[in-house]
mmCIF file of C-alpha atoms and ligand atoms in Angstrom:
data_model
loop_
_atom_site.group_PDB
_atom_site.id
_atom_site.type_symbol
_atom_site.label_atom_id
_atom_site.label_comp_id
_atom_site.label_asym_id
_atom_site.label_seq_id
_atom_site.Cartn_x
_atom_site.Cartn_y
_atom_site.Cartn_z
ATOM 1 C CA MET A 1 28.649 146.898 113.722
ATOM 2 C CA LEU A 2 26.392 144.144 114.997
ATOM 3 C CA HIS A 3 24.352 142.246 112.422
ATOM 4 C CA VAL A 4 21.010 141.645 114.082
ATOM 5 C CA VAL A 5 18.661 139.907 111.630
ATOM 6 C CA ASP A 6 16.259 142.106 109.661
ATOM 7 C CA SER A 7 13.149 140.683 111.298
ATOM 8 C CA PHE A 8 13.979 142.669 114.446
ATOM 9 C CA GLY A 9 13.447 145.812 112.413
ATOM 10 C CA ARG A 10 9.837 144.721 112.023
ATOM 11 C CA ILE A 11 8.939 143.678 115.554
ATOM 12 C CA GLY A 12 6.552 146.060 117.343
ATOM 13 C CA GLU A 13 5.394 146.464 120.922
ATOM 14 C CA GLU A 14 2.512 147.592 123.085
ATOM 15 C CA ASN A 15 2.127 151.340 123.418
ATOM 16 C CA ALA A 16 0.192 150.758 126.643
ATOM 17 C CA PHE A 17 3.546 150.159 128.330
ATOM 18 C CA ALA A 18 4.925 153.481 126.988
ATOM 19 C CA VAL A 19 1.825 155.303 128.275
ATOM 20 C CA LEU A 20 2.288 153.617 131.650
ATOM 21 C CA ALA A 21 5.924 154.746 131.750
ATOM 22 C CA ARG A 22 4.954 158.348 130.878
ATOM 23 C CA ALA A 23 2.127 158.327 133.449
ATOM 24 C CA THR A 24 4.528 157.049 136.111
ATOM 25 C CA GLU A 25 7.050 159.750 135.189
ATOM 26 C CA LEU A 26 4.396 162.498 135.468
ATOM 27 C CA GLN A 27 3.342 161.039 138.815
ATOM 28 C CA ARG A 28 6.939 161.147 139.984
ATOM 29 C CA GLN A 29 6.969 164.845 139.094
ATOM 30 C CA GLY A 30 4.069 165.297 141.518
ATOM 31 C CA LYS A 31 1.167 165.342 138.995
ATOM 32 C CA ASP A 32 -2.133 163.748 139.998
ATOM 33 C CA ILE A 33 -2.520 160.972 137.424
ATOM 34 C CA ILE A 34 -5.611 158.831 136.881
ATOM 35 C CA ASN A 35 -4.582 155.806 134.926
ATOM 36 C CA LEU A 36 -7.279 154.495 132.590
ATOM 37 C CA GLY A 37 -4.640 153.250 130.180
ATOM 38 C CA ILE A 38 -3.725 150.085 131.940
ATOM 39 C CA GLY A 39 -4.959 146.648 130.859
ATOM 40 C CA GLN A 40 -4.858 144.835 134.162
ATOM 41 C CA PRO A 41 -7.380 144.389 136.968
ATOM 42 C CA ASP A 42 -6.889 146.806 139.887
ATOM 43 C CA PHE A 43 -7.487 143.954 142.330
ATOM 44 C CA ALA A 44 -5.010 141.876 144.289
ATOM 45 C CA THR A 45 -4.706 138.181 143.507
ATOM 46 C CA PRO A 46 -7.078 136.414 145.965
ATOM 47 C CA ASP A 47 -5.349 135.319 149.203
ATOM 48 C CA HIS A 48 -5.909 131.569 148.833
ATOM 49 C CA ILE A 49 -4.057 131.680 145.504
ATOM 50 C CA VAL A 50 -1.108 133.574 146.982
ATOM 51 C CA GLU A 51 -1.014 131.125 149.908
ATOM 52 C CA ALA A 52 -0.905 128.152 147.533
ATOM 53 C CA ALA A 53 2.219 129.570 145.875
ATOM 54 C CA ILE A 54 3.896 130.159 149.243
ATOM 55 C CA LYS A 55 2.995 126.632 150.345
ATOM 56 C CA ALA A 56 4.419 125.193 147.115
ATOM 57 C CA LEU A 57 7.719 126.929 147.786
ATOM 58 C CA ARG A 58 7.739 125.715 151.428
ATOM 59 C CA ASP A 59 6.883 122.197 150.234
ATOM 60 C CA GLY A 60 10.001 122.196 148.112
ATOM 61 C CA HIS A 61 8.640 122.718 144.604
ATOM 62 C CA HIS A 62 11.825 124.404 143.500
ATOM 63 C CA GLY A 63 12.814 122.467 140.418
ATOM 64 C CA TYR A 64 11.834 122.181 136.773
ATOM 65 C CA THR A 65 8.401 120.860 135.973
ATOM 66 C CA PRO A 66 7.459 119.115 132.724
ATOM 67 C CA ALA A 67 7.724 121.648 129.868
ATOM 68 C CA THR A 68 3.973 121.457 129.276
ATOM 69 C CA GLY A 69 3.087 122.044 132.943
ATOM 70 C CA ILE A 70 2.287 119.861 135.932
ATOM 71 C CA LEU A 71 -0.347 117.199 135.250
ATOM 72 C CA PRO A 72 -2.754 118.209 138.075
ATOM 73 C CA LEU A 73 -2.888 121.710 136.613
ATOM 74 C CA ARG A 74 -3.503 120.485 133.065
ATOM 75 C CA GLU A 75 -6.242 118.250 134.482
ATOM 76 C CA ALA A 76 -7.716 121.213 136.349
ATOM 77 C CA VAL A 77 -7.798 123.245 133.124
ATOM 78 C CA SER A 78 -9.659 120.379 131.405
ATOM 79 C CA ALA A 79 -12.117 120.162 134.298
ATOM 80 C CA ASP A 80 -12.639 123.929 134.250
ATOM 81 C CA LEU A 81 -13.327 123.930 130.498
ATOM 82 C CA HIS A 82 -15.797 121.111 131.029
ATOM 83 C CA LYS A 83 -17.508 122.957 133.864
ATOM 84 C CA ARG A 84 -17.718 126.265 131.998
ATOM 85 C CA PHE A 85 -18.566 125.058 128.502
ATOM 86 C CA GLY A 86 -19.439 121.366 128.709
ATOM 87 C CA VAL A 87 -16.549 120.554 126.349
ATOM 88 C CA ASP A 88 -14.156 117.624 126.610
ATOM 89 C CA VAL A 89 -10.512 118.600 126.266
ATOM 90 C CA SER A 90 -7.831 116.070 127.063
ATOM 91 C CA PRO A 91 -5.185 117.308 129.534
ATOM 92 C CA ASP A 92 -2.703 116.011 126.936
ATOM 93 C CA LEU A 93 -3.698 118.870 124.661
ATOM 94 C CA VAL A 94 -3.410 121.541 127.359
ATOM 95 C CA MET A 95 -0.149 123.375 127.769
ATOM 96 C CA ILE A 96 0.736 125.705 130.634
ATOM 97 C CA VAL A 97 2.618 128.736 129.319
ATOM 98 C CA PRO A 98 4.095 131.871 130.938
ATOM 99 C CA GLY A 99 1.189 134.243 130.185
ATOM 100 C CA GLY A 100 -1.446 134.553 127.509
ATOM 101 C CA LYS A 101 0.948 136.200 125.076
ATOM 102 C CA VAL A 102 3.089 133.095 124.739
ATOM 103 C CA THR A 103 0.341 131.171 122.969
ATOM 104 C CA MET A 104 0.028 133.842 120.273
ATOM 105 C CA PHE A 105 3.806 134.033 119.991
ATOM 106 C CA MET A 106 4.045 130.295 119.373
ATOM 107 C CA ALA A 107 1.037 130.064 117.063
ATOM 108 C CA ILE A 108 2.199 132.965 114.884
ATOM 109 C CA LEU A 109 5.741 131.544 114.764
ATOM 110 C CA MET A 110 4.322 128.209 113.627
ATOM 111 C CA PHE A 111 2.385 129.662 110.693
ATOM 112 C CA GLY A 112 4.087 132.942 109.800
ATOM 113 C CA ALA A 113 6.576 133.116 106.921
ATOM 114 C CA PRO A 114 7.132 135.331 103.882
ATOM 115 C CA GLY A 115 4.467 134.728 101.241
ATOM 116 C CA VAL A 116 1.683 133.667 103.611
ATOM 117 C CA GLU A 117 -1.140 135.735 105.079
ATOM 118 C CA ILE A 118 -2.317 135.848 108.666
ATOM 119 C CA MET A 119 -5.613 137.530 109.548
ATOM 120 C CA TYR A 120 -6.064 139.389 112.806
ATOM 121 C CA PRO A 121 -8.640 141.757 114.331
ATOM 122 C CA ASP A 122 -8.130 145.522 113.844
ATOM 123 C CA PRO A 123 -8.504 147.264 116.221
ATOM 124 C CA GLY A 124 -6.993 144.447 118.238
ATOM 125 C CA PHE A 125 -4.259 143.454 120.631
ATOM 126 C CA PRO A 126 -1.112 145.017 119.068
ATOM 127 C CA ILE A 127 1.085 141.965 119.517
ATOM 128 C CA TYR A 128 -0.826 140.003 116.871
ATOM 129 C CA ARG A 129 0.323 142.321 114.106
ATOM 130 C CA SER A 130 3.770 142.812 115.594
ATOM 131 C CA MET A 131 4.458 139.076 115.630
ATOM 132 C CA ILE A 132 2.969 138.543 112.163
ATOM 133 C CA GLU A 133 5.329 141.195 110.764
ATOM 134 C CA PHE A 134 8.238 139.707 112.693
ATOM 135 C CA THR A 135 7.765 136.379 110.902
ATOM 136 C CA GLY A 136 7.653 138.092 107.496
ATOM 137 C CA ALA A 137 4.065 137.011 106.863
ATOM 138 C CA THR A 138 1.604 139.543 105.439
ATOM 139 C CA PRO A 139 -0.775 140.883 108.094
ATOM 140 C CA ILE A 140 -4.367 141.032 106.884
ATOM 141 C CA PRO A 141 -6.532 143.121 109.217
ATOM 142 C CA VAL A 142 -10.099 142.028 109.836
ATOM 143 C CA PRO A 143 -11.970 145.297 110.484
ATOM 144 C CA ILE A 144 -13.842 145.292 113.775
ATOM 145 C CA ARG A 145 -16.597 147.830 113.331
ATOM 146 C CA GLU A 146 -18.617 149.882 115.778
ATOM 147 C CA GLU A 147 -21.756 149.392 113.669
ATOM 148 C CA ASN A 148 -21.439 145.630 114.313
ATOM 149 C CA GLY A 149 -21.211 146.223 118.064
ATOM 150 C CA PHE A 150 -17.453 145.645 117.747
ATOM 151 C CA ALA A 151 -18.125 141.987 116.981
ATOM 152 C CA PHE A 152 -16.507 139.993 114.199
ATOM 153 C CA SER A 153 -18.541 139.957 111.019
ATOM 154 C CA ALA A 154 -18.502 136.360 109.765
ATOM 155 C CA GLU A 155 -19.214 137.489 106.222
ATOM 156 C CA GLU A 156 -16.466 140.094 106.088
ATOM 157 C CA THR A 157 -13.958 137.791 107.804
ATOM 158 C CA LEU A 158 -14.652 134.927 105.386
ATOM 159 C CA SER A 159 -14.411 137.275 102.397
ATOM 160 C CA LEU A 160 -10.805 138.118 103.305
ATOM 161 C CA ILE A 161 -9.552 134.520 103.225
ATOM 162 C CA THR A 162 -7.300 133.736 100.245
ATOM 163 C CA PRO A 163 -5.372 130.594 99.227
ATOM 164 C CA LYS A 164 -2.385 132.150 101.044
ATOM 165 C CA THR A 165 -4.136 132.510 104.409
ATOM 166 C CA ARG A 166 -2.681 130.150 106.993
ATOM 167 C CA LEU A 167 -3.956 131.456 110.321
ATOM 168 C CA LEU A 168 -7.029 133.406 111.441
ATOM 169 C CA ILE A 169 -6.868 135.104 114.831
ATOM 170 C CA VAL A 170 -10.150 135.845 116.588
ATOM 171 C CA ASN A 171 -10.666 137.554 119.925
ATOM 172 C CA SER A 172 -13.902 137.753 121.881
ATOM 173 C CA PRO A 173 -14.512 139.316 124.375
ATOM 174 C CA ALA A 174 -12.183 141.811 122.800
ATOM 175 C CA ASN A 175 -9.418 144.179 123.678
ATOM 176 C CA PRO A 176 -9.561 147.169 123.022
ATOM 177 C CA THR A 177 -13.261 147.478 122.176
ATOM 178 C CA GLY A 178 -15.010 145.413 124.838
ATOM 179 C CA GLY A 179 -16.977 143.806 121.985
ATOM 180 C CA VAL A 180 -18.368 140.290 122.277
ATOM 181 C CA THR A 181 -19.099 138.298 119.123
ATOM 182 C CA PRO A 182 -22.520 136.657 119.512
ATOM 183 C CA LYS A 183 -23.007 132.912 119.103
ATOM 184 C CA ALA A 184 -25.010 133.302 115.879
ATOM 185 C CA GLU A 185 -22.109 135.133 114.212
ATOM 186 C CA ILE A 186 -19.586 132.544 115.433
ATOM 187 C CA ASP A 187 -21.865 129.779 114.121
ATOM 188 C CA LYS A 188 -21.761 131.479 110.700
ATOM 189 C CA LEU A 189 -18.021 131.953 110.833
ATOM 190 C CA VAL A 190 -17.374 128.323 111.740
ATOM 191 C CA ALA A 191 -19.795 127.126 109.033
ATOM 192 C CA GLY A 192 -17.865 129.190 106.461
ATOM 193 C CA LEU A 193 -14.532 127.846 107.682
ATOM 194 C CA ALA A 194 -15.597 124.388 106.509
ATOM 195 C CA LYS A 195 -14.651 125.587 102.998
ATOM 196 C CA HIS A 196 -11.091 126.306 104.177
ATOM 197 C CA PRO A 197 -9.954 123.085 105.843
ATOM 198 C CA ASP A 198 -6.252 124.041 105.736
ATOM 199 C CA LEU A 199 -6.721 127.233 107.704
ATOM 200 C CA ALA A 200 -5.698 127.213 111.372
ATOM 201 C CA ILE A 201 -7.630 129.330 113.869
ATOM 202 C CA MET A 202 -6.345 130.899 117.061
ATOM 203 C CA SER A 203 -9.077 132.028 119.423
ATOM 204 C CA ASP A 204 -7.935 134.463 122.112
ATOM 205 C CA GLU A 205 -10.418 133.901 124.930
ATOM 206 C CA ILE A 206 -8.484 135.563 127.744
ATOM 207 C CA TYR A 207 -11.475 137.759 128.693
ATOM 208 C CA GLY A 208 -13.892 134.822 128.467
ATOM 209 C CA GLN A 209 -15.192 135.188 132.019
ATOM 210 C CA MET A 210 -15.835 138.904 131.647
ATOM 211 C CA THR A 211 -19.155 139.360 129.894
ATOM 212 C CA TYR A 212 -22.125 141.486 130.911
ATOM 213 C CA ASP A 213 -25.840 142.021 130.288
ATOM 214 C CA GLY A 214 -26.438 138.273 130.356
ATOM 215 C CA LEU A 215 -24.356 137.791 127.203
ATOM 216 C CA GLU A 216 -22.428 134.534 127.282
ATOM 217 C CA HIS A 217 -18.961 133.959 125.984
ATOM 218 C CA GLN A 218 -18.999 131.501 123.116
ATOM 219 C CA THR A 219 -15.851 129.395 123.086
ATOM 220 C CA LEU A 220 -14.638 128.027 119.766
ATOM 221 C CA LEU A 221 -13.899 124.768 121.604
ATOM 222 C CA ALA A 222 -17.623 124.083 121.314
ATOM 223 C CA TYR A 223 -17.279 123.340 117.565
ATOM 224 C CA PRO A 224 -15.940 119.798 117.065
ATOM 225 C CA GLU A 225 -15.642 120.399 113.307
ATOM 226 C CA ILE A 226 -12.687 122.792 113.780
ATOM 227 C CA ARG A 227 -11.038 121.236 116.820
ATOM 228 C CA ASP A 228 -8.308 119.610 114.702
ATOM 229 C CA ARG A 229 -7.065 123.079 113.657
ATOM 230 C CA LEU A 230 -8.038 125.240 116.616
ATOM 231 C CA ILE A 231 -5.640 126.813 119.108
ATOM 232 C CA VAL A 232 -7.235 128.406 122.170
ATOM 233 C CA LEU A 233 -5.439 131.079 124.170
ATOM 234 C CA ASP A 234 -6.535 131.616 127.755
ATOM 235 C CA GLY A 235 -4.953 132.178 131.132
ATOM 236 C CA TRP A 236 -5.089 133.489 134.642
ATOM 237 C CA SER A 237 -3.941 137.109 134.121
ATOM 238 C CA LYS A 238 -7.312 138.808 133.848
ATOM 239 C CA THR A 239 -9.743 136.342 135.483
ATOM 240 C CA TYR A 240 -7.770 135.954 138.702
ATOM 241 C CA ALA A 241 -5.965 139.330 138.690
ATOM 242 C CA MET A 242 -2.642 137.556 138.116
ATOM 243 C CA THR A 243 -0.938 139.588 135.363
ATOM 244 C CA GLY A 244 2.419 139.604 137.141
ATOM 245 C CA TRP A 245 2.461 135.852 137.797
ATOM 246 C CA ARG A 246 2.811 135.061 134.088
ATOM 247 C CA MET A 247 0.356 132.199 133.941
ATOM 248 C CA GLY A 248 -1.453 131.243 130.766
ATOM 249 C CA TYR A 249 -2.571 128.120 129.007
ATOM 250 C CA SER A 250 -3.242 126.977 125.503
ATOM 251 C CA VAL A 251 -5.302 124.168 124.049
ATOM 252 C CA TRP A 252 -3.599 122.806 120.923
ATOM 253 C CA PRO A 253 -4.768 120.476 118.231
ATOM 254 C CA LYS A 254 -2.852 117.223 118.517
ATOM 255 C CA PRO A 255 -0.573 117.765 115.475
ATOM 256 C CA LEU A 256 0.718 121.087 116.868
ATOM 257 C CA TYR A 257 1.170 120.131 120.510
ATOM 258 C CA ASP A 258 4.642 118.720 120.154
ATOM 259 C CA ALA A 259 5.864 121.770 118.236
ATOM 260 C CA ALA A 260 4.602 123.984 121.066
ATOM 261 C CA ARG A 261 6.291 121.754 123.650
ATOM 262 C CA LYS A 262 9.569 122.021 121.747
ATOM 263 C CA LEU A 263 9.311 125.818 121.620
ATOM 264 C CA ALA A 264 8.944 125.744 125.417
ATOM 265 C CA VAL A 265 11.932 123.429 125.807
ATOM 266 C CA ASN A 266 13.994 125.708 123.567
ATOM 267 C CA SER A 267 13.106 128.920 125.391
ATOM 268 C CA TYR A 268 11.763 128.933 128.966
ATOM 269 C CA SER A 269 11.854 125.179 129.858
ATOM 270 C CA CYS A 270 8.751 125.382 132.037
ATOM 271 C CA VAL A 271 6.546 127.870 133.861
ATOM 272 C CA ASN A 272 7.621 128.858 137.391
ATOM 273 C CA ALA A 273 6.685 125.874 139.571
ATOM 274 C CA SER A 274 5.119 127.761 142.485
ATOM 275 C CA ALA A 275 3.042 129.880 140.085
ATOM 276 C CA GLN A 276 1.603 126.663 138.643
ATOM 277 C CA PHE A 277 0.433 125.643 142.133
ATOM 278 C CA ALA A 278 -1.142 129.084 142.479
ATOM 279 C CA GLY A 279 -2.913 128.495 139.161
ATOM 280 C CA LEU A 280 -4.180 125.162 140.451
ATOM 281 C CA ALA A 281 -5.620 126.794 143.580
ATOM 282 C CA ALA A 282 -7.242 129.446 141.399
ATOM 283 C CA LEU A 283 -9.100 126.878 139.273
ATOM 284 C CA THR A 284 -10.044 124.446 142.026
ATOM 285 C CA GLY A 285 -10.788 126.931 144.836
ATOM 286 C CA PRO A 286 -13.734 129.266 145.429
ATOM 287 C CA GLN A 287 -14.689 131.512 142.507
ATOM 288 C CA ASP A 288 -16.326 134.234 144.648
ATOM 289 C CA ALA A 289 -13.506 136.707 144.057
ATOM 290 C CA VAL A 290 -13.887 136.338 140.279
ATOM 291 C CA HIS A 291 -17.613 136.954 140.477
ATOM 292 C CA ALA A 292 -17.161 139.934 142.802
ATOM 293 C CA MET A 293 -14.558 141.459 140.481
ATOM 294 C CA VAL A 294 -16.720 141.012 137.387
ATOM 295 C CA ALA A 295 -19.721 142.515 139.242
ATOM 296 C CA GLU A 296 -17.601 145.530 140.163
ATOM 297 C CA PHE A 297 -16.402 145.914 136.546
ATOM 298 C CA ASP A 298 -20.033 145.795 135.455
ATOM 299 C CA ARG A 299 -20.942 148.605 137.876
ATOM 300 C CA ARG A 300 -18.070 150.762 136.635
ATOM 301 C CA ARG A 301 -18.838 149.948 133.011
ATOM 302 C CA LYS A 302 -22.229 151.646 133.399
ATOM 303 C CA ILE A 303 -20.640 154.679 135.064
ATOM 304 C CA VAL A 304 -18.043 155.013 132.335
ATOM 305 C CA VAL A 305 -20.466 154.678 129.428
ATOM 306 C CA GLU A 306 -22.980 157.097 130.935
ATOM 307 C CA GLY A 307 -20.237 159.629 131.667
ATOM 308 C CA LEU A 308 -18.585 159.330 128.262
ATOM 309 C CA ASN A 309 -21.848 159.898 126.437
ATOM 310 C CA LYS A 310 -22.252 163.238 128.238
ATOM 311 C CA LEU A 311 -18.895 164.552 127.004
ATOM 312 C CA PRO A 312 -18.991 167.013 124.084
ATOM 313 C CA GLY A 313 -18.465 165.229 120.766
ATOM 314 C CA VAL A 314 -18.061 161.795 122.363
ATOM 315 C CA SER A 315 -20.312 158.779 121.882
ATOM 316 C CA ALA A 316 -19.660 155.445 123.498
ATOM 317 C CA ALA A 317 -21.194 152.113 122.593
ATOM 318 C CA THR A 318 -21.894 149.941 125.626
ATOM 319 C CA PRO A 319 -19.150 147.321 125.846
ATOM 320 C CA THR A 320 -20.441 143.849 126.692
ATOM 321 C CA GLY A 321 -17.125 142.255 127.665
ATOM 322 C CA ALA A 322 -13.607 142.703 129.082
ATOM 323 C CA PHE A 323 -12.976 145.929 131.046
ATOM 324 C CA TYR A 324 -12.543 148.502 128.315
ATOM 325 C CA ALA A 325 -14.668 151.249 126.795
ATOM 326 C CA PHE A 326 -13.848 152.383 123.265
ATOM 327 C CA PRO A 327 -15.619 155.706 122.758
ATOM 328 C CA ASN A 328 -15.902 157.335 119.349
ATOM 329 C CA ILE A 329 -14.198 160.736 119.577
ATOM 330 C CA SER A 330 -14.309 161.664 115.893
ATOM 331 C CA LYS A 331 -16.845 164.460 116.462
ATOM 332 C CA THR A 332 -14.572 166.211 118.965
ATOM 333 C CA GLY A 333 -12.401 167.358 116.059
ATOM 334 C CA TRP A 334 -9.386 165.605 117.598
ATOM 335 C CA LYS A 335 -7.406 162.756 116.120
ATOM 336 C CA ALA A 336 -7.188 159.938 118.628
ATOM 337 C CA LYS A 337 -3.479 159.887 119.460
ATOM 338 C CA PRO A 338 -3.058 163.673 119.926
ATOM 339 C CA LEU A 339 -6.178 163.595 122.112
ATOM 340 C CA ALA A 340 -4.881 160.735 124.281
ATOM 341 C CA SER A 341 -1.554 162.507 124.599
ATOM 342 C CA ALA A 342 -3.109 165.905 125.469
ATOM 343 C CA LEU A 343 -5.425 164.271 128.014
ATOM 344 C CA LEU A 344 -2.424 162.740 129.763
ATOM 345 C CA GLU A 345 -0.152 165.799 129.632
ATOM 346 C CA GLU A 346 -2.775 168.436 130.385
ATOM 347 C CA THR A 347 -5.353 166.704 132.575
ATOM 348 C CA GLY A 348 -3.423 163.762 134.001
ATOM 349 C CA VAL A 349 -5.851 161.184 132.553
ATOM 350 C CA ALA A 350 -4.079 158.262 130.868
ATOM 351 C CA THR A 351 -5.918 156.577 127.991
ATOM 352 C CA ILE A 352 -4.676 154.883 124.815
ATOM 353 C CA GLY A 353 -5.263 156.234 121.317
ATOM 354 C CA GLY A 354 -7.221 153.809 119.118
ATOM 355 C CA PRO A 355 -4.544 153.736 116.350
ATOM 356 C CA ASP A 356 -2.249 151.947 118.812
ATOM 357 C CA PHE A 357 -4.547 148.966 118.169
ATOM 358 C CA GLY A 358 -4.545 149.269 114.371
ATOM 359 C CA VAL A 359 -5.583 151.599 111.573
ATOM 360 C CA TYR A 360 -9.287 150.951 112.156
ATOM 361 C CA GLY A 361 -8.820 152.356 115.673
ATOM 362 C CA GLU A 362 -8.605 155.956 114.397
ATOM 363 C CA GLY A 363 -11.471 158.009 115.807
ATOM 364 C CA TYR A 364 -11.508 156.127 119.110
ATOM 365 C CA ILE A 365 -9.637 156.026 122.410
ATOM 366 C CA ARG A 366 -9.480 153.132 124.848
ATOM 367 C CA LEU A 367 -10.331 153.612 128.507
ATOM 368 C CA SER A 368 -9.800 150.788 130.929
ATOM 369 C CA TYR A 369 -12.233 150.768 133.834
ATOM 370 C CA ALA A 370 -9.825 148.807 135.983
ATOM 371 C CA ASN A 371 -9.754 151.799 138.318
ATOM 372 C CA SER A 372 -12.054 152.903 141.150
ATOM 373 C CA ALA A 373 -15.484 154.373 140.362
ATOM 374 C CA GLU A 374 -14.372 157.524 142.176
ATOM 375 C CA ASN A 375 -11.310 157.910 139.946
ATOM 376 C CA ILE A 376 -13.353 157.165 136.835
ATOM 377 C CA LEU A 377 -15.763 159.978 137.744
ATOM 378 C CA ARG A 378 -12.858 162.373 138.398
ATOM 379 C CA ALA A 379 -11.315 161.420 135.053
ATOM 380 C CA LEU A 380 -14.604 162.003 133.225
ATOM 381 C CA ASP A 381 -14.913 165.456 134.839
ATOM 382 C CA ARG A 382 -11.443 166.397 133.712
ATOM 383 C CA MET A 383 -12.076 165.110 130.207
ATOM 384 C CA GLY A 384 -15.330 167.071 130.029
ATOM 385 C CA ASP A 385 -13.634 170.334 131.105
ATOM 386 C CA PHE A 386 -10.817 169.738 128.652
ATOM 387 C CA LEU A 387 -13.054 169.014 125.662
ATOM 388 C CA ALA A 388 -15.292 172.001 126.445
ATOM 389 C CA SER A 389 -12.406 174.441 126.701
ATOM 390 C CA ARG A 390 -9.753 173.260 124.264
ATOM 391 C CA LYS A 391 -9.731 173.359 120.502
ATOM 392 C CA ALA A 392 -8.400 170.303 118.690
ATOM 393 C CA ALA A 393 -4.668 170.319 118.079
HETATM 394 N N1 LIG B 401 -4.765 138.667 124.715
HETATM 395 C C1 LIG B 401 -5.399 139.840 124.894
HETATM 396 C C2 LIG B 401 -6.570 140.154 124.017
HETATM 397 C C3 LIG B 401 -4.960 140.728 125.879
HETATM 398 O O1 LIG B 401 -5.599 141.896 126.044
HETATM 399 C C4 LIG B 401 -3.847 140.390 126.661
HETATM 400 C C5 LIG B 401 -3.314 141.313 127.693
HETATM 401 O O2 LIG B 401 -3.603 142.468 127.756
HETATM 402 C C6 LIG B 401 -3.217 139.172 126.426
HETATM 403 C C7 LIG B 401 -3.708 138.325 125.450
HETATM 404 C C8 LIG B 401 -1.966 138.760 127.158
HETATM 405 O O3 LIG B 401 -2.173 138.361 128.435
HETATM 406 P P1 LIG B 401 -0.940 137.994 129.385
HETATM 407 O O4 LIG B 401 -0.688 139.202 130.230
HETATM 408 O O5 LIG B 401 -1.421 136.816 130.170
HETATM 409 O O6 LIG B 401 0.229 137.658 128.532
#
């Protein structure tokens, strides 16, 4: 018998990948599947970015790069943060990592251990909790509530901090709810954090360029008082439709940077060199494709919300960020996971049950609107017919 360490009995995963596998299997059997389960833009990476990667390969960028990423790219990240938020971030604190997930992996590894608490949003990206449990730390969910517009409540978040809390994870704009935490609430949260100077904060800002209705993303980098304990997670996956390139970046406080660099050296050495050149072209080139994509998401967002609110027993708050809707289905009589499963098996519409994002996700399902408006309308029709004709299981 092999003796794999116990922590692997506690590591979780993302059910979105299991739903994708089931949807693909049903498709293979000839079923007409509309996939609203997937968390990636349905757009191709813009051509000039692809060309930059090809050029890098032709130019001979075939070797290792520095573990933290090539300097021009770290400089471009700094310049981009300055342009978007007016903040000064030294390229020496920027690290290029293979996808957004890697920052959370490293940050949770740095702070998680038996006997400590790590706070994370619930419903939230499932990997936060999975990694917290993997380290043996105690996961403390911060409830993300519909009545707060799926924003963090500063008061509730601060009330959950104990002397054992080592890391607070925040995420806005948020997966799976599409909620955006307004500046006033973040101001309050940061003001309260002054009383907890030993608490590190990881801010997952991967959907930062996807906000709607004139609402602006508020980066935590804008608060100098927490910069010495703030880790920011961002990347190219969503903004530039580059999920398969595995390109992310983190901003670390100085005392943690070297630990992150060593984790890179001990695991993946560096990010794929040509992908880093693609990332550079993405940040320094035209941003029209980003704006066009976000405008299209905005159009679909309205279609999805309007359609969902016409379904029997369903009510959907209007998401103000990311590309997800998180309708409340509690009045349909269905529990969320059986509903998501029946919708896929019986109507061919893939969604994700809210409990896959945490216990506070019961009563909701997540729909991604990274699919064409035409498919979204077809999916809504099928869901409407299903809910009108089928009793809850
Ligand atoms: N953070 C959030 C909130 C996400 O939704 C995702 C992806 O779905 C990630 C991080 C990870 O992004 P990446 O694919 O770049 O690892």
